[in-house]
Short mmCIF file of C-alpha atoms in Angstrom, two decimals:
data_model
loop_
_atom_site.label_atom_id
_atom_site.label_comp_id
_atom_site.label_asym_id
_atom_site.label_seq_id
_atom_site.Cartn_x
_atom_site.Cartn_y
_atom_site.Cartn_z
CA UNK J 62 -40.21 -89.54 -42.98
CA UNK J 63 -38.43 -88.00 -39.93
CA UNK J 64 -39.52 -89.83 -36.83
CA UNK J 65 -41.02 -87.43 -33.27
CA UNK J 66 -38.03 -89.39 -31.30
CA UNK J 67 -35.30 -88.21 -33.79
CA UNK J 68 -36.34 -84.68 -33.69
CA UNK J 69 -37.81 -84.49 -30.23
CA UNK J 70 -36.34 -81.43 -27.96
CA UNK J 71 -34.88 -83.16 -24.75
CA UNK J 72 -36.72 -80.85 -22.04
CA UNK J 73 -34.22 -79.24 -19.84
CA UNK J 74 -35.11 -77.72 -16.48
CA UNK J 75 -33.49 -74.06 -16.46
CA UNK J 76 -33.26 -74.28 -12.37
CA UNK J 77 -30.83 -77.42 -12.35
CA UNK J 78 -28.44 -75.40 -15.43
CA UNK J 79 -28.36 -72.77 -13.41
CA UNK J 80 -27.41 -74.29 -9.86
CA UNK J 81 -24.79 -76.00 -11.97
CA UNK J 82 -23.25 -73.13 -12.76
CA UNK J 83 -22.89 -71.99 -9.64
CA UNK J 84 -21.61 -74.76 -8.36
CA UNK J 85 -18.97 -74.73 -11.05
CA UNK J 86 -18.01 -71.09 -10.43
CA UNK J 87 -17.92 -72.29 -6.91
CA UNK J 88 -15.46 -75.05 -7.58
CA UNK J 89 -13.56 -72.27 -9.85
CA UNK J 90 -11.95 -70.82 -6.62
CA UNK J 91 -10.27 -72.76 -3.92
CA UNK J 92 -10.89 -69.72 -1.06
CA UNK J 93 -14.09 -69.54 -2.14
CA UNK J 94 -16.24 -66.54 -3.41
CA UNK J 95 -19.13 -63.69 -2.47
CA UNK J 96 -22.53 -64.81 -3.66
CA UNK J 97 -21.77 -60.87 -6.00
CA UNK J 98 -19.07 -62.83 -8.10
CA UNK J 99 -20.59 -66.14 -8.46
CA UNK J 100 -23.27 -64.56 -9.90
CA UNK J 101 -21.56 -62.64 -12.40
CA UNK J 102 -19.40 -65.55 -13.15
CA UNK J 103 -22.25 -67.79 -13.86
CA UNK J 104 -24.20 -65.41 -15.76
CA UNK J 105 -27.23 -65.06 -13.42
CA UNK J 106 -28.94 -62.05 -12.25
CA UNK J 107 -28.17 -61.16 -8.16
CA UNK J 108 -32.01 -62.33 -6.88
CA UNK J 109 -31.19 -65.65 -8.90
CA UNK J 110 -27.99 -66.45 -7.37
CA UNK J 111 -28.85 -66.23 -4.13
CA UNK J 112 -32.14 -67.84 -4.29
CA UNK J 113 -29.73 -71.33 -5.55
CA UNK J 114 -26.98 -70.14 -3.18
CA UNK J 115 -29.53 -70.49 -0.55
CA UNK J 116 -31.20 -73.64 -1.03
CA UNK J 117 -27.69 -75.47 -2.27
CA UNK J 118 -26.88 -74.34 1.32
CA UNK J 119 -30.28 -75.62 3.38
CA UNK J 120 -29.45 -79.24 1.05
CA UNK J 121 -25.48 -79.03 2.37
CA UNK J 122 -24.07 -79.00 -1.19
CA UNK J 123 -22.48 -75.23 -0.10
CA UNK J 124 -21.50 -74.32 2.93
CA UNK J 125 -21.17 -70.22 4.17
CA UNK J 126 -18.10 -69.04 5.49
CA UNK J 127 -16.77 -64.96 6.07
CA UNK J 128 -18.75 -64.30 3.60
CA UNK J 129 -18.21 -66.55 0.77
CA UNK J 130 -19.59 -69.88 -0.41
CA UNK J 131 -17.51 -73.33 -0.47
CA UNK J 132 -18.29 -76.73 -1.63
CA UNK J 133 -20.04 -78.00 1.33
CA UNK J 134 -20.05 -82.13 2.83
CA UNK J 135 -23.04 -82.98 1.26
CA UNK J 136 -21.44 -82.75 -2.24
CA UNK J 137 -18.75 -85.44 -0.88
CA UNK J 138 -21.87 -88.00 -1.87
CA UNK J 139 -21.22 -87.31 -5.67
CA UNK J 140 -17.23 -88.64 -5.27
CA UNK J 141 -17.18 -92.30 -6.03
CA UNK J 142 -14.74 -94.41 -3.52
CA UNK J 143 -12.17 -95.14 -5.90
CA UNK J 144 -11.61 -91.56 -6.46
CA UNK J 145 -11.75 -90.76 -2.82
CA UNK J 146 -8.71 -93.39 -2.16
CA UNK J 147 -7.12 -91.96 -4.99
CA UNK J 148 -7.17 -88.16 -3.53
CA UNK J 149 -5.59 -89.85 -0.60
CA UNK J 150 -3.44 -91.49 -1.86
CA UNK J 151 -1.87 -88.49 -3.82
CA UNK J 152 -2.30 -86.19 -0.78
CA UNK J 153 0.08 -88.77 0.99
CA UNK J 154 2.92 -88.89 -1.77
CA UNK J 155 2.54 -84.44 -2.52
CA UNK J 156 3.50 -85.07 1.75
CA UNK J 157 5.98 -86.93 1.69
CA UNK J 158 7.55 -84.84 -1.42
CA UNK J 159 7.08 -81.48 0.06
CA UNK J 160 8.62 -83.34 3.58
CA UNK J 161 11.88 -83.92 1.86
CA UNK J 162 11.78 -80.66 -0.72
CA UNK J 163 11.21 -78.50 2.85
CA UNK J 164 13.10 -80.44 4.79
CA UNK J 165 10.91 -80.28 7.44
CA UNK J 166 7.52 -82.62 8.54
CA UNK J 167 4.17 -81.44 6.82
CA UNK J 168 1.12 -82.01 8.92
CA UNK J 169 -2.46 -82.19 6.95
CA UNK J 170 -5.68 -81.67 8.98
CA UNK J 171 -9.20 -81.29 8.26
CA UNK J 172 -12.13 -79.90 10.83
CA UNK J 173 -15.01 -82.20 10.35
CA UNK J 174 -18.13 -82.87 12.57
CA UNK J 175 -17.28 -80.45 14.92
CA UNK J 176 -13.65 -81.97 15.61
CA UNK J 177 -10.47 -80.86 14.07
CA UNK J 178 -8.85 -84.63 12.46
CA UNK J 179 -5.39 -85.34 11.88
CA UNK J 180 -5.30 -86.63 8.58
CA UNK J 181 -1.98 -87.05 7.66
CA UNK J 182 1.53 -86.63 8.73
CA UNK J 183 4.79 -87.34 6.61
CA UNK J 184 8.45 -87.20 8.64
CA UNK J 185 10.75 -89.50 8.82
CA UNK J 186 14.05 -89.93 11.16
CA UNK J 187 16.04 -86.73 10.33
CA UNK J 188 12.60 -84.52 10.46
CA UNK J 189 10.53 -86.29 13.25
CA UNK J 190 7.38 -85.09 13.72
CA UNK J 191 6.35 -82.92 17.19
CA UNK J 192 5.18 -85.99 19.61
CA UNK J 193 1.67 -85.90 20.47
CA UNK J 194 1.86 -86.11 24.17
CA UNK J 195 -1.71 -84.23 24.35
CA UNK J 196 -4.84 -84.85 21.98
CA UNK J 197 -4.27 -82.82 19.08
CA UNK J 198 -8.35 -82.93 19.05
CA UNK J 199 -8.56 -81.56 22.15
CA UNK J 200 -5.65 -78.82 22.18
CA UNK J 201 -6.39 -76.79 19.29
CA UNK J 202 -6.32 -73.68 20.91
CA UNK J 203 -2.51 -74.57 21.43
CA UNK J 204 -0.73 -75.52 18.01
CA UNK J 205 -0.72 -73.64 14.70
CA UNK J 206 -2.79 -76.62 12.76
CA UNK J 207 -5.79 -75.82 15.82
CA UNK J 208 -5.74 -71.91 15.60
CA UNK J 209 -6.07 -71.88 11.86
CA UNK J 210 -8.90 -74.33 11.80
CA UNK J 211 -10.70 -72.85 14.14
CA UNK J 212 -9.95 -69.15 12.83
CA UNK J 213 -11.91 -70.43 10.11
CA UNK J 214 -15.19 -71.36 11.60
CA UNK J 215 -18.09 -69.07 12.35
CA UNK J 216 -18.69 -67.51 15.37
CA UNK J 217 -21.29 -69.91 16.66
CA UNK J 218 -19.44 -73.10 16.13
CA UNK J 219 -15.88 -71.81 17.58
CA UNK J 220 -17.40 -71.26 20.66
CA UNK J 221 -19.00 -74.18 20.71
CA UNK J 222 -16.11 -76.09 19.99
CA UNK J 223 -14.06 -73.86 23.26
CA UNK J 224 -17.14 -75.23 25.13
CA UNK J 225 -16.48 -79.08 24.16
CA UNK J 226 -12.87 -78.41 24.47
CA UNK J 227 -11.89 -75.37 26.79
CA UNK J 228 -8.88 -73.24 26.43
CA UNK J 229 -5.83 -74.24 29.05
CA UNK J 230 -2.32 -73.35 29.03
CA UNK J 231 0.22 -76.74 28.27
CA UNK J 232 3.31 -74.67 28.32
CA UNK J 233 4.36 -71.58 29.76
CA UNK J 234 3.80 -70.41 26.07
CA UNK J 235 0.54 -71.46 25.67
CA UNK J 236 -2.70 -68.86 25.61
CA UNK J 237 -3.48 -68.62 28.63
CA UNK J 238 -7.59 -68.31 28.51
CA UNK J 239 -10.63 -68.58 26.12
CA UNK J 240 -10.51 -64.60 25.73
CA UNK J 241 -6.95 -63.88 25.03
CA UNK J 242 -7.41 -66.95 21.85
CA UNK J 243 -10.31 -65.38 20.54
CA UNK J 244 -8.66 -62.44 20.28
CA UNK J 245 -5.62 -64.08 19.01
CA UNK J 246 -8.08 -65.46 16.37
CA UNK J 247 -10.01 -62.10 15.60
CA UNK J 248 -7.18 -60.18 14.72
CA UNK J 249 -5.56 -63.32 12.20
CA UNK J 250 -5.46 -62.57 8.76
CA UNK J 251 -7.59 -64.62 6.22
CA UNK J 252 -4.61 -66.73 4.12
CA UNK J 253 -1.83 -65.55 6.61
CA UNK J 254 0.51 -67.95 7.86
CA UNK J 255 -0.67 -68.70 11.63
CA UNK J 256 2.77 -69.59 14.04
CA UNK J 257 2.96 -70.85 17.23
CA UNK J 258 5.44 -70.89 18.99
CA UNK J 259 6.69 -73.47 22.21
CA UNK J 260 2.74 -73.40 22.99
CA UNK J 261 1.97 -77.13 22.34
CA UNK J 262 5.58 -78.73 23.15
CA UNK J 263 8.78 -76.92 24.07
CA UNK J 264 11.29 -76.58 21.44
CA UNK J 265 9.14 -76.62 18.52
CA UNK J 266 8.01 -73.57 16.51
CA UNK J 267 5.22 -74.21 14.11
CA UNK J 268 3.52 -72.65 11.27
CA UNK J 269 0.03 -73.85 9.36
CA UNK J 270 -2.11 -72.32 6.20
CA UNK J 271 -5.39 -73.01 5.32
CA UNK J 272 -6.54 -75.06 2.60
CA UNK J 273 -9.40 -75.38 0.74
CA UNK J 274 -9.61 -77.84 -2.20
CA UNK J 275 -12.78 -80.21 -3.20
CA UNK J 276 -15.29 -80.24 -0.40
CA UNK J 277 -13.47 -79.90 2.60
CA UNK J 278 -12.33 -77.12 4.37
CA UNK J 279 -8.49 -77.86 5.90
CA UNK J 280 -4.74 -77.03 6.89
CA UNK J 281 -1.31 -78.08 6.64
CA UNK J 282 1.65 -77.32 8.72
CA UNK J 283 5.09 -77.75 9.20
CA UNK J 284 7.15 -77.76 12.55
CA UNK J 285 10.85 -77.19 13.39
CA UNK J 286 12.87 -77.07 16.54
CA UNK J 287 13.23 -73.64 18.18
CA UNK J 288 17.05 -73.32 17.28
CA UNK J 289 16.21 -73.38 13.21
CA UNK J 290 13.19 -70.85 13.95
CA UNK J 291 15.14 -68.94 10.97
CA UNK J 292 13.65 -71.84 9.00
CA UNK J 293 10.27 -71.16 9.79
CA UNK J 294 8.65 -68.43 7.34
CA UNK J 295 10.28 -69.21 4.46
CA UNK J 296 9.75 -72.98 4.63
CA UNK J 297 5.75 -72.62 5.08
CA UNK J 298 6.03 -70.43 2.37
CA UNK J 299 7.77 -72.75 0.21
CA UNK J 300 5.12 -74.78 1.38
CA UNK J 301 2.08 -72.60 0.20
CA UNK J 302 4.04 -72.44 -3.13
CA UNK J 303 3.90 -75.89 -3.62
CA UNK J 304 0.32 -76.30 -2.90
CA UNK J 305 -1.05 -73.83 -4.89
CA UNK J 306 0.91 -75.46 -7.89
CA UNK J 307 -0.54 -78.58 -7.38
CA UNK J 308 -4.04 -76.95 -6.32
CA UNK J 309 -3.54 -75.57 -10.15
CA UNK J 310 -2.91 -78.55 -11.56
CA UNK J 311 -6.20 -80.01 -10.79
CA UNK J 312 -5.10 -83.08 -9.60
CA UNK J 313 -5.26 -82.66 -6.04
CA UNK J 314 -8.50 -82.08 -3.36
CA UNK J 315 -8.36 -83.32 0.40
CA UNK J 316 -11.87 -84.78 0.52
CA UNK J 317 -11.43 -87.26 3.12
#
C-alpha cells in the first residue's frame, strides 16, 4: 500500500512562483526593464505584475529607476559572503586586464546610501591614475564617474545629493552652477558615454558608462591626459565592449 507522504502534493503558494519570475526576468536584463515586458516575459497578466512589482519595491528587493525596475539592495541579503569576496575579487582582476588591454586606468564606482563610492581603481606606473586632490564623494558634479552616477538617480535624490554636496567650479572647466549641471544631466543620453573634460584636474580628459550588474547600480571610467584626447572614445568603447562580454558571461556582478 502507497503511503499519504509518498503521494502527498507539496502545496505551493502561486504568489511566491510568480514574484520569482519576475525577479528572474528582472535579473534577465542588466539596464533593467518596464514593468510591460517583465510581465510578458514572466507570463503574468499586467494588474499581476505590478501588484509584485510594487510590493518587491515597498520590501527593497527592486528598486524604480526612468522607468524600469532593477534588482534593488535589499536582495544583496540573499548573496552569501564568500560569493560577495569572490565578485570582488574578479571585478579587481577584469580591472586590471581591461587597464593593460586599454592602456589606460579603469575607475569602478558605485552610488550607495546617498554617496557615490570609489570602489576600485587599477593603474599602474605608465597609466597613473588622475590624483585625487578633491573628494571624489564630494565633487561629483565635476568628473565623468560623478555625472553619470548621478544622471542616473531620480529627481528627488539628485537634488538632494546637490544639497549635501553643492555644485562649485575646481577648474576653469568645471560647471560652473547647480543649474547649468542639471541641465548638463537632463539632456545626457541613457547608455551614452558621459566625458569630461579638464573639469576635475587639468590635463586629464575622462570618460565613464554606466553599469548595472547584480544588485547595484554603478560606473566605470577611464582617464587620459589631454594630449592623447584622440584616445578617448574609442578606448571607453573598447571598454563597454569588454564589459558587456563579461556581463554575458555570467560571471561577473559589482555587488559590493
Amino acid at each position: 500500500m502507497t503511503t499519504a507522504s509518498s503521494t502527498a502534493v507539496p502545496t505551493l503558494i502561486g504568489s511566491v512562483q510568480r514574484a520569482l519570475r519576475l525577479l528572474e526576468a528582472v535579473g534577465a536584463h542588466r539596464d533593467g526593464a518596464p514593468a510591460k515586458q517583465l510581465a510578458r516575459e514572466a507570463g503574468l497578466p499586467l494588474p499581476t505584475a505590478y501588484h509584485l512589482l510594487r510590493t518587491l519595491t515597498h520590501e527593497g528587493y527592486l528598486r524604480r529607476e526612468n522607468g524600469v525596475f532593477l534588482f534593488g539592495t535589499a536582495a544583496e541579503r540573499l548573496v552569501g559572503e564568500g560569493t560577495l569576496r569572490n565578485r570582488r575579487s574578479r571585478m579587481t582582476e577584469s580591472l586590471s586586464r581591461w587597464r593593460d588591454t586599454i592602456g589606460a586606468p579603469v575607475y569602478c564606482a558605485v552610488y550607495r546610501e546617498g554617496e557615490i563610492e570609489l570602489v576600485a581603481v587599477a593603474d599602474d606606473p605608465a597609466t597613473p591614475a588622475v590624483d585625487e586632490w578633491a573628494s571624489f564623494r564630494e565633487t561629483g558634479h565635476a568628473h565623468a564617474i560623478g555625472q553619470c552616477l548621478l544622471s542616473r538617480l531620480d529627481e528627488k535624490a539628485r537634488e538632494d545629493h546637490l544639497d549635501r554636496h553643492p555644485v562649485r567650479p575646481l577648474t576653469c572647466y568645471s560647471v560652473r552652477d547647480r543649474a547649468a549641471l542639471l541641465e548638463r544631466l537632463r539632456s545626457l543620453e541613457r547608455m551614452e558615454p558621459v566625458i569630461e573634460r579638464q573639469e576635475y584636474a587639468l590635463g586629464t580628459v575622462c570618460a565613464a558608462i554606466p553599469i548595472t550588474a547584480g544588485f547595484t547600480a554603478a560606473a566605470m571610467a577611464i582617464s587620459v591626459p589631454l594630449e592623447q584626447e584622440e584616445r578617448l572614445l574609442p578606448a571607453v568603447e573598447q571598454l563597454r565592449g569588454e564589459v558587456a562580454n563579461l556581463l554575458r558571461s555570467f560571471v561577473f556582478s559589482i555587488s559590493i
